[in-house]
Amino acid sequence: MRLFERIFGLKREAVLLDSWLYIIKAMVALSVGFILGRTFTITRLDMISVLLGVMYNLEPFNVSGLKGGVNQLLASTLGAIITGFLVYIMNYQVSFLTVGLGIGLTMYVALKIDYRLVSPVTIFTSIYMTQVLQSNALGEPSVFLTFRLRIYALGLGVLVALLFNFIFSLFYYQKIGRKRVEFVKIQAINALHHSIKGLKDPSLIQSTEYRLASVFNDVDMVKSNIETMMKERFIPFNQKEKEQLSDLLKVVMHIKNMTHCAYDNLFIAHNLGEEISNRDLVKLEEIVHKLEEIDFLNKKESSVIPNSLEFNPSRMSQNIQLMLQECQAILTIYNQLD
């Protein structure tokens, strides 16, 4: 049985990110999108946009994804209008010049609106308007019919995605926050284990720094997930559950602070040549042990580490002391969770 799970199962981290449920949701949503897309006369002409609209907007972590769906439609409308107008004034003569100018103008306008991002959907729709031109009853190419087909097909896909985001969220929304925090806790523990090895053996420091850097990405992802859930109006959270989300967000920030301290210690060891004392090493190992004891999915009481406040001029020792305080804060919040 264990061999079967090892071969076909997903990693614990993937399970904590609800990957199985996301796979099932994608399968069901795409099937329904396919059926509905083939049902309507217009959308059946562009099933790719329907199905891509579904997948673009299926959310693995929050409920509705409404903002994302609206942004997809706005981005697609932008690309369709700009390139469609260009195709029209060039009398439907689609060539390398039309395609190049269409993309260029679309990117220019998109960057004028938001200089940080050009949506892939905007680019796709710009290309779409030059390559999938629809014809009217007289057999003449029509920008309007092409625009209508793209928006209808994409819009149907977005609606299907929003519906299944909401339906599936009812099954697991209450545990999303805890799963995300458990995920980032595991990543932090793994990084701290490597940090201890790096402090014991300086030759491992560089590879350990890369591992710690990846934890920051995971922390930011989970932080963003929880903040999105807290702002989501369609989640049926009660007041107590909202407060727990706020507490879980604090745990994530404590983990981030601990990781910063661990990263700084590696920097000190690597660049300043300072060695960690045996006493600090014991404290660090105790912190890791305490984090391993707690499980946000299977709540049980956990004791708090005795805080031995002491002044030590060593920057590395001060970092360990800060990590100890952050761990105590995590354990205090954990014990207060229902």
CSV table of C-alpha atoms in Angstrom, one decimal:
chain,number,residue,atom,x,y,z
A,1,MET,CA,0.0,0.0,0.0
A,2,ARG,CA,2.8,2.4,0.9
A,3,LEU,CA,4.6,1.6,-2.3
A,4,PHE,CA,1.4,2.4,-4.2
A,5,GLU,CA,1.1,5.7,-2.4
A,6,ARG,CA,4.7,6.5,-3.1
A,7,ILE,CA,4.4,5.9,-6.8
A,8,PHE,CA,1.0,7.4,-7.5
A,9,GLY,CA,0.4,9.7,-4.5
A,10,LEU,CA,1.3,13.4,-4.4
A,11,LYS,CA,3.7,14.9,-2.0
A,12,ARG,CA,2.4,16.1,1.3
A,13,GLU,CA,3.0,19.7,0.3
A,14,ALA,CA,0.9,19.3,-2.8
A,15,VAL,CA,-1.9,17.7,-0.7
A,16,LEU,CA,-1.8,20.7,1.7
A,17,LEU,CA,-2.3,22.9,-1.4
A,18,ASP,CA,-5.5,20.9,-2.2
A,19,SER,CA,-4.0,19.7,-5.4
A,20,TRP,CA,-6.3,16.6,-5.6
A,21,LEU,CA,-9.4,18.7,-5.2
A,22,TYR,CA,-8.1,21.2,-7.7
A,23,ILE,CA,-7.6,18.3,-10.2
A,24,ILE,CA,-11.1,17.0,-9.6
A,25,LYS,CA,-12.6,20.6,-9.9
A,26,ALA,CA,-10.7,21.1,-13.2
A,27,MET,CA,-12.1,17.9,-14.6
A,28,VAL,CA,-15.7,18.6,-13.7
A,29,ALA,CA,-15.6,22.2,-14.7
A,30,LEU,CA,-14.0,21.5,-18.1
A,31,SER,CA,-16.6,18.8,-18.7
A,32,VAL,CA,-19.5,21.2,-17.9
A,33,GLY,CA,-17.8,24.0,-19.9
A,34,PHE,CA,-17.5,21.6,-22.9
A,35,ILE,CA,-21.2,20.6,-22.7
A,36,LEU,CA,-22.4,24.2,-22.4
A,37,GLY,CA,-20.0,25.5,-25.0
A,38,ARG,CA,-21.4,23.0,-27.5
A,39,THR,CA,-24.9,23.9,-26.6
A,40,PHE,CA,-24.9,27.5,-27.8
A,41,THR,CA,-24.7,28.4,-31.5
A,42,ILE,CA,-22.0,31.1,-31.1
A,43,THR,CA,-19.7,29.5,-28.5
A,44,ARG,CA,-19.5,26.2,-30.2
A,45,LEU,CA,-17.4,28.0,-32.9
A,46,ASP,CA,-14.7,28.6,-30.4
A,47,MET,CA,-14.4,25.9,-27.8
A,48,ILE,CA,-10.8,26.7,-27.2
A,49,SER,CA,-11.7,30.0,-25.7
A,50,VAL,CA,-14.4,28.5,-23.6
A,51,LEU,CA,-12.1,25.8,-22.1
A,52,LEU,CA,-9.2,28.2,-21.6
A,53,GLY,CA,-11.6,30.6,-19.9
A,54,VAL,CA,-12.5,27.8,-17.5
A,55,MET,CA,-8.9,26.9,-16.7
A,56,TYR,CA,-7.6,30.5,-16.5
A,57,ASN,CA,-10.1,31.3,-13.8
A,58,LEU,CA,-10.2,28.1,-11.7
A,59,GLU,CA,-8.8,29.1,-8.3
A,60,PRO,CA,-7.0,26.5,-6.2
A,61,PHE,CA,-7.2,28.5,-3.0
A,62,ASN,CA,-10.0,31.1,-2.7
A,63,VAL,CA,-13.7,31.0,-3.4
A,64,SER,CA,-15.1,33.0,-6.3
A,65,GLY,CA,-12.1,34.4,-8.2
A,66,LEU,CA,-14.5,37.1,-9.3
A,67,LYS,CA,-11.9,39.8,-9.6
A,68,GLY,CA,-9.7,37.6,-11.7
A,69,GLY,CA,-12.6,36.7,-14.0
A,70,VAL,CA,-13.5,40.4,-14.6
A,71,ASN,CA,-9.8,41.2,-15.3
A,72,GLN,CA,-9.7,38.4,-17.9
A,73,LEU,CA,-12.7,39.8,-19.7
A,74,LEU,CA,-11.3,43.4,-19.5
A,75,ALA,CA,-7.9,42.3,-20.8
A,76,SER,CA,-9.5,40.3,-23.6
A,77,THR,CA,-11.7,43.2,-24.6
A,78,LEU,CA,-8.7,45.5,-24.7
A,79,GLY,CA,-6.8,43.2,-27.0
A,80,ALA,CA,-9.8,42.7,-29.2
A,81,ILE,CA,-10.7,46.4,-29.6
A,82,ILE,CA,-7.1,47.5,-30.4
A,83,THR,CA,-6.2,44.8,-32.9
A,84,GLY,CA,-9.7,44.6,-34.3
A,85,PHE,CA,-9.6,48.3,-35.1
A,86,LEU,CA,-6.2,47.9,-36.8
A,87,VAL,CA,-7.5,45.0,-38.9
A,88,TYR,CA,-10.5,47.1,-39.9
A,89,ILE,CA,-8.6,50.2,-41.0
A,90,MET,CA,-6.2,48.0,-42.9
A,91,ASN,CA,-9.2,46.7,-44.8
A,92,TYR,CA,-8.8,43.1,-43.4
A,93,GLN,CA,-5.4,42.7,-45.1
A,94,VAL,CA,-3.8,40.4,-42.5
A,95,SER,CA,0.0,40.2,-42.9
A,96,PHE,CA,3.1,40.2,-40.8
A,97,LEU,CA,2.7,44.0,-40.5
A,98,THR,CA,-0.8,43.6,-39.1
A,99,VAL,CA,0.2,41.0,-36.6
A,100,GLY,CA,3.3,43.0,-35.5
A,101,LEU,CA,1.5,46.3,-35.2
A,102,GLY,CA,-1.5,44.7,-33.4
A,103,ILE,CA,0.7,43.2,-30.7
A,104,GLY,CA,2.8,46.4,-30.4
A,105,LEU,CA,-0.2,48.7,-30.0
A,106,THR,CA,-1.9,46.3,-27.6
A,107,MET,CA,1.2,46.0,-25.4
A,108,TYR,CA,1.7,49.8,-25.5
A,109,VAL,CA,-1.9,50.6,-24.3
A,110,ALA,CA,-1.7,47.8,-21.7
A,111,LEU,CA,1.5,49.2,-20.3
A,112,LYS,CA,0.1,52.7,-20.3
A,113,ILE,CA,-2.7,51.3,-18.1
A,114,ASP,CA,-0.4,49.3,-15.8
A,115,TYR,CA,3.3,49.5,-16.5
A,116,ARG,CA,4.0,46.4,-14.4
A,117,LEU,CA,2.0,43.8,-16.4
A,118,VAL,CA,0.8,42.8,-19.9
A,119,SER,CA,-1.8,40.1,-19.4
A,120,PRO,CA,-1.2,36.9,-21.5
A,121,VAL,CA,-5.0,37.0,-22.2
A,122,THR,CA,-4.5,40.4,-23.8
A,123,ILE,CA,-1.7,39.1,-26.1
A,124,PHE,CA,-3.7,35.9,-26.9
A,125,THR,CA,-6.8,37.9,-27.9
A,126,SER,CA,-4.7,40.3,-30.0
A,127,ILE,CA,-3.3,37.3,-32.0
A,128,TYR,CA,-6.8,35.8,-32.1
A,129,MET,CA,-8.3,38.8,-33.8
A,130,THR,CA,-5.8,38.4,-36.8
A,131,GLN,CA,-5.9,34.6,-37.1
A,132,VAL,CA,-9.5,33.6,-36.4
A,133,LEU,CA,-11.5,36.2,-38.3
A,134,GLN,CA,-15.2,35.3,-38.6
A,135,SER,CA,-17.2,36.0,-41.8
A,136,ASN,CA,-20.8,37.3,-42.1
A,137,ALA,CA,-23.6,35.9,-44.2
A,138,LEU,CA,-22.1,37.3,-47.3
A,139,GLY,CA,-18.8,35.7,-46.7
A,140,GLU,CA,-17.1,39.0,-45.8
A,141,PRO,CA,-14.7,39.1,-42.8
A,142,SER,CA,-16.1,40.8,-39.8
A,143,VAL,CA,-14.3,42.3,-36.8
A,144,PHE,CA,-17.6,42.6,-34.9
A,145,LEU,CA,-18.4,38.9,-35.2
A,146,THR,CA,-14.9,37.9,-34.3
A,147,PHE,CA,-15.0,40.2,-31.2
A,148,ARG,CA,-18.4,38.8,-30.2
A,149,LEU,CA,-17.3,35.2,-30.6
A,150,ARG,CA,-14.2,35.8,-28.4
A,151,ILE,CA,-16.0,37.6,-25.6
A,152,TYR,CA,-18.9,35.2,-25.6
A,153,ALA,CA,-16.7,32.1,-25.5
A,154,LEU,CA,-14.3,33.5,-22.9
A,155,GLY,CA,-17.2,34.9,-20.9
A,156,LEU,CA,-18.9,31.5,-20.7
A,157,GLY,CA,-15.7,29.9,-19.6
A,158,VAL,CA,-15.3,32.5,-16.9
A,159,LEU,CA,-18.8,32.0,-15.6
A,160,VAL,CA,-18.4,28.2,-15.4
A,161,ALA,CA,-15.1,28.7,-13.5
A,162,LEU,CA,-16.7,31.1,-11.0
A,163,LEU,CA,-19.6,28.7,-10.4
A,164,PHE,CA,-17.3,25.8,-9.7
A,165,ASN,CA,-14.9,27.9,-7.6
A,166,PHE,CA,-17.9,28.7,-5.4
A,167,ILE,CA,-19.4,25.2,-5.3
A,168,PHE,CA,-16.1,23.4,-4.4
A,169,SER,CA,-15.1,26.1,-1.9
A,170,LEU,CA,-18.1,25.0,0.2
A,171,PHE,CA,-16.4,21.6,0.8
A,172,TYR,CA,-13.1,22.8,2.1
A,173,TYR,CA,-13.0,26.6,2.6
A,174,GLN,CA,-12.8,26.2,6.4
A,175,LYS,CA,-9.5,24.3,6.2
A,176,ILE,CA,-7.8,26.3,3.5
A,177,GLY,CA,-6.1,28.7,5.9
A,178,ARG,CA,-4.8,25.9,8.2
A,179,LYS,CA,-3.6,23.8,5.2
A,180,ARG,CA,-1.7,26.8,3.8
A,181,VAL,CA,-0.1,27.5,7.2
A,182,GLU,CA,0.8,23.9,7.7
A,183,PHE,CA,2.4,23.9,4.2
A,184,VAL,CA,4.6,26.9,4.9
A,185,LYS,CA,5.5,25.5,8.4
A,186,ILE,CA,6.8,22.3,6.8
A,187,GLN,CA,8.8,24.4,4.3
A,188,ALA,CA,10.3,26.5,7.1
A,189,ILE,CA,11.2,23.4,9.1
A,190,ASN,CA,13.0,21.9,6.1
A,191,ALA,CA,14.9,25.1,5.6
A,192,LEU,CA,15.9,25.4,9.3
A,193,HIS,CA,17.2,21.8,9.2
A,194,HIS,CA,19.4,22.7,6.3
A,195,SER,CA,20.3,26.0,8.1
A,196,ILE,CA,21.6,24.0,11.1
A,197,LYS,CA,23.7,21.8,8.7
A,198,GLY,CA,25.1,24.9,7.0
A,199,LEU,CA,26.1,26.4,10.3
A,200,LYS,CA,27.8,23.2,11.3
A,201,ASP,CA,29.5,22.8,7.9
A,202,PRO,CA,30.3,26.1,6.1
A,203,SER,CA,30.7,24.3,2.8
A,204,LEU,CA,26.9,23.7,2.7
A,205,ILE,CA,26.0,27.4,3.3
A,206,GLN,CA,25.5,28.5,-0.3
A,207,SER,CA,23.0,25.7,-1.1
A,208,THR,CA,21.2,26.3,2.1
A,209,GLU,CA,20.8,30.0,1.3
A,210,TYR,CA,18.9,29.0,-1.9
A,211,ARG,CA,16.6,26.8,0.1
A,212,LEU,CA,15.8,29.6,2.5
A,213,ALA,CA,15.2,32.0,-0.4
A,214,SER,CA,12.5,29.6,-1.7
A,215,VAL,CA,10.8,29.7,1.7
A,216,PHE,CA,10.3,33.4,1.3
A,217,ASN,CA,8.4,32.7,-2.0
A,218,ASP,CA,6.2,30.2,-0.2
A,219,VAL,CA,5.5,32.5,2.6
A,220,ASP,CA,4.5,35.4,0.3
A,221,MET,CA,2.2,33.0,-1.6
A,222,VAL,CA,0.5,31.8,1.5
A,223,LYS,CA,0.3,35.4,2.9
A,224,SER,CA,-1.4,36.4,-0.4
A,225,ASN,CA,-3.8,33.4,-0.2
A,226,ILE,CA,-5.0,34.2,3.3
A,227,GLU,CA,-5.3,37.9,2.6
A,228,THR,CA,-7.4,37.1,-0.4
A,229,MET,CA,-9.6,34.9,1.6
A,230,MET,CA,-10.1,37.6,4.3
A,231,LYS,CA,-11.2,40.0,1.6
A,232,GLU,CA,-13.4,37.5,-0.3
A,233,ARG,CA,-17.1,38.6,0.2
A,234,PHE,CA,-18.6,35.3,-1.0
A,235,ILE,CA,-16.9,33.1,1.7
A,236,PRO,CA,-19.5,32.1,4.3
A,237,PHE,CA,-17.1,32.7,7.2
A,238,ASN,CA,-18.5,33.6,10.6
A,239,GLN,CA,-16.8,36.1,12.8
A,240,LYS,CA,-14.8,33.6,14.7
A,241,GLU,CA,-13.4,32.0,11.6
A,242,LYS,CA,-12.4,35.4,10.3
A,243,GLU,CA,-10.5,36.1,13.5
A,244,GLN,CA,-8.7,32.7,13.1
A,245,LEU,CA,-7.7,33.7,9.6
A,246,SER,CA,-6.2,36.8,11.1
A,247,ASP,CA,-4.3,34.7,13.6
A,248,LEU,CA,-3.0,32.3,10.9
A,249,LEU,CA,-1.8,35.4,9.0
A,250,LYS,CA,0.2,36.4,12.1
A,251,VAL,CA,1.7,32.9,12.2
A,252,VAL,CA,2.9,33.2,8.6
A,253,MET,CA,4.6,36.5,9.4
A,254,HIS,CA,6.3,35.0,12.5
A,255,ILE,CA,7.6,32.2,10.2
A,256,LYS,CA,8.8,34.8,7.7
A,257,ASN,CA,10.7,36.7,10.5
A,258,MET,CA,12.3,33.4,11.7
A,259,THR,CA,13.4,32.7,8.2
A,260,HIS,CA,15.0,36.1,7.9
A,261,CYS,CA,16.9,35.6,11.1
A,262,ALA,CA,18.1,32.1,9.9
A,263,TYR,CA,19.2,33.7,6.6
A,264,ASP,CA,21.1,36.4,8.3
A,265,ASN,CA,22.9,33.9,10.4
A,266,LEU,CA,24.1,32.1,7.3
A,267,PHE,CA,25.2,35.4,5.9
A,268,ILE,CA,27.2,36.1,9.1
A,269,ALA,CA,28.8,32.6,9.0
A,270,HIS,CA,29.6,32.8,5.3
A,271,ASN,CA,30.8,36.4,5.0
A,272,LEU,CA,32.1,37.2,8.5
A,273,GLY,CA,33.4,33.8,9.5
A,274,GLU,CA,31.5,33.7,12.8
A,275,GLU,CA,30.8,30.3,14.3
A,276,ILE,CA,27.6,29.4,16.1
A,277,SER,CA,28.0,28.5,19.8
A,278,ASN,CA,26.9,25.1,21.1
A,279,ARG,CA,24.4,26.8,23.3
A,280,ASP,CA,22.8,28.7,20.4
A,281,LEU,CA,22.8,25.5,18.3
A,282,VAL,CA,20.9,23.7,21.0
A,283,LYS,CA,18.3,26.5,21.1
A,284,LEU,CA,18.0,26.4,17.3
A,285,GLU,CA,17.4,22.7,17.4
A,286,GLU,CA,14.8,23.1,20.1
A,287,ILE,CA,13.0,25.7,18.0
A,288,VAL,CA,12.8,23.2,15.1
A,289,HIS,CA,11.7,20.4,17.4
A,290,LYS,CA,8.8,22.6,18.7
A,291,LEU,CA,7.7,23.5,15.2
A,292,GLU,CA,7.7,19.8,14.3
A,293,GLU,CA,5.4,19.0,17.3
A,294,ILE,CA,2.6,21.2,16.2
A,295,ASP,CA,0.1,20.3,13.4
A,296,PHE,CA,-2.4,22.9,12.3
A,297,LEU,CA,-4.7,20.2,10.8
A,298,ASN,CA,-4.8,18.0,13.9
A,299,LYS,CA,-4.8,20.4,16.8
A,300,LYS,CA,-3.2,19.4,20.1
A,301,GLU,CA,-1.9,21.3,23.0
A,302,SER,CA,1.8,22.2,22.8
A,303,SER,CA,4.1,23.6,25.5
A,304,VAL,CA,5.8,27.0,25.1
A,305,ILE,CA,9.6,27.1,25.1
A,306,PRO,CA,10.9,28.8,28.3
A,307,ASN,CA,12.2,32.2,27.2
A,308,SER,CA,15.7,32.7,28.6
A,309,LEU,CA,16.2,36.4,28.0
A,310,GLU,CA,19.8,37.2,27.9
A,311,PHE,CA,22.1,39.8,26.4
A,312,ASN,CA,24.8,38.6,24.0
A,313,PRO,CA,26.6,41.1,21.8
A,314,SER,CA,26.9,38.4,19.1
A,315,ARG,CA,24.6,39.2,16.2
A,316,MET,CA,24.1,35.5,15.5
A,317,SER,CA,23.1,34.9,19.2
A,318,GLN,CA,20.6,37.9,19.0
A,319,ASN,CA,19.1,36.3,15.8
A,320,ILE,CA,18.6,33.0,17.7
A,321,GLN,CA,17.0,34.9,20.5
A,322,LEU,CA,14.6,36.6,18.1
A,323,MET,CA,13.8,33.3,16.5
A,324,LEU,CA,13.0,31.9,19.9
A,325,GLN,CA,10.6,34.8,20.6
A,326,GLU,CA,8.9,34.3,17.2
A,327,CYS,CA,8.5,30.5,17.9
A,328,GLN,CA,6.9,31.3,21.3
A,329,ALA,CA,4.5,33.7,19.5
A,330,ILE,CA,3.6,30.9,17.1
A,331,LEU,CA,3.0,28.4,19.9
A,332,THR,CA,0.9,30.9,21.8
A,333,ILE,CA,-1.4,31.5,18.8
A,334,TYR,CA,-1.5,27.8,18.0
A,335,ASN,CA,-2.7,26.9,21.6
A,336,GLN,CA,-5.5,29.5,21.3
A,337,LEU,CA,-6.9,28.1,18.0
A,338,ASP,CA,-10.0,25.9,18.2
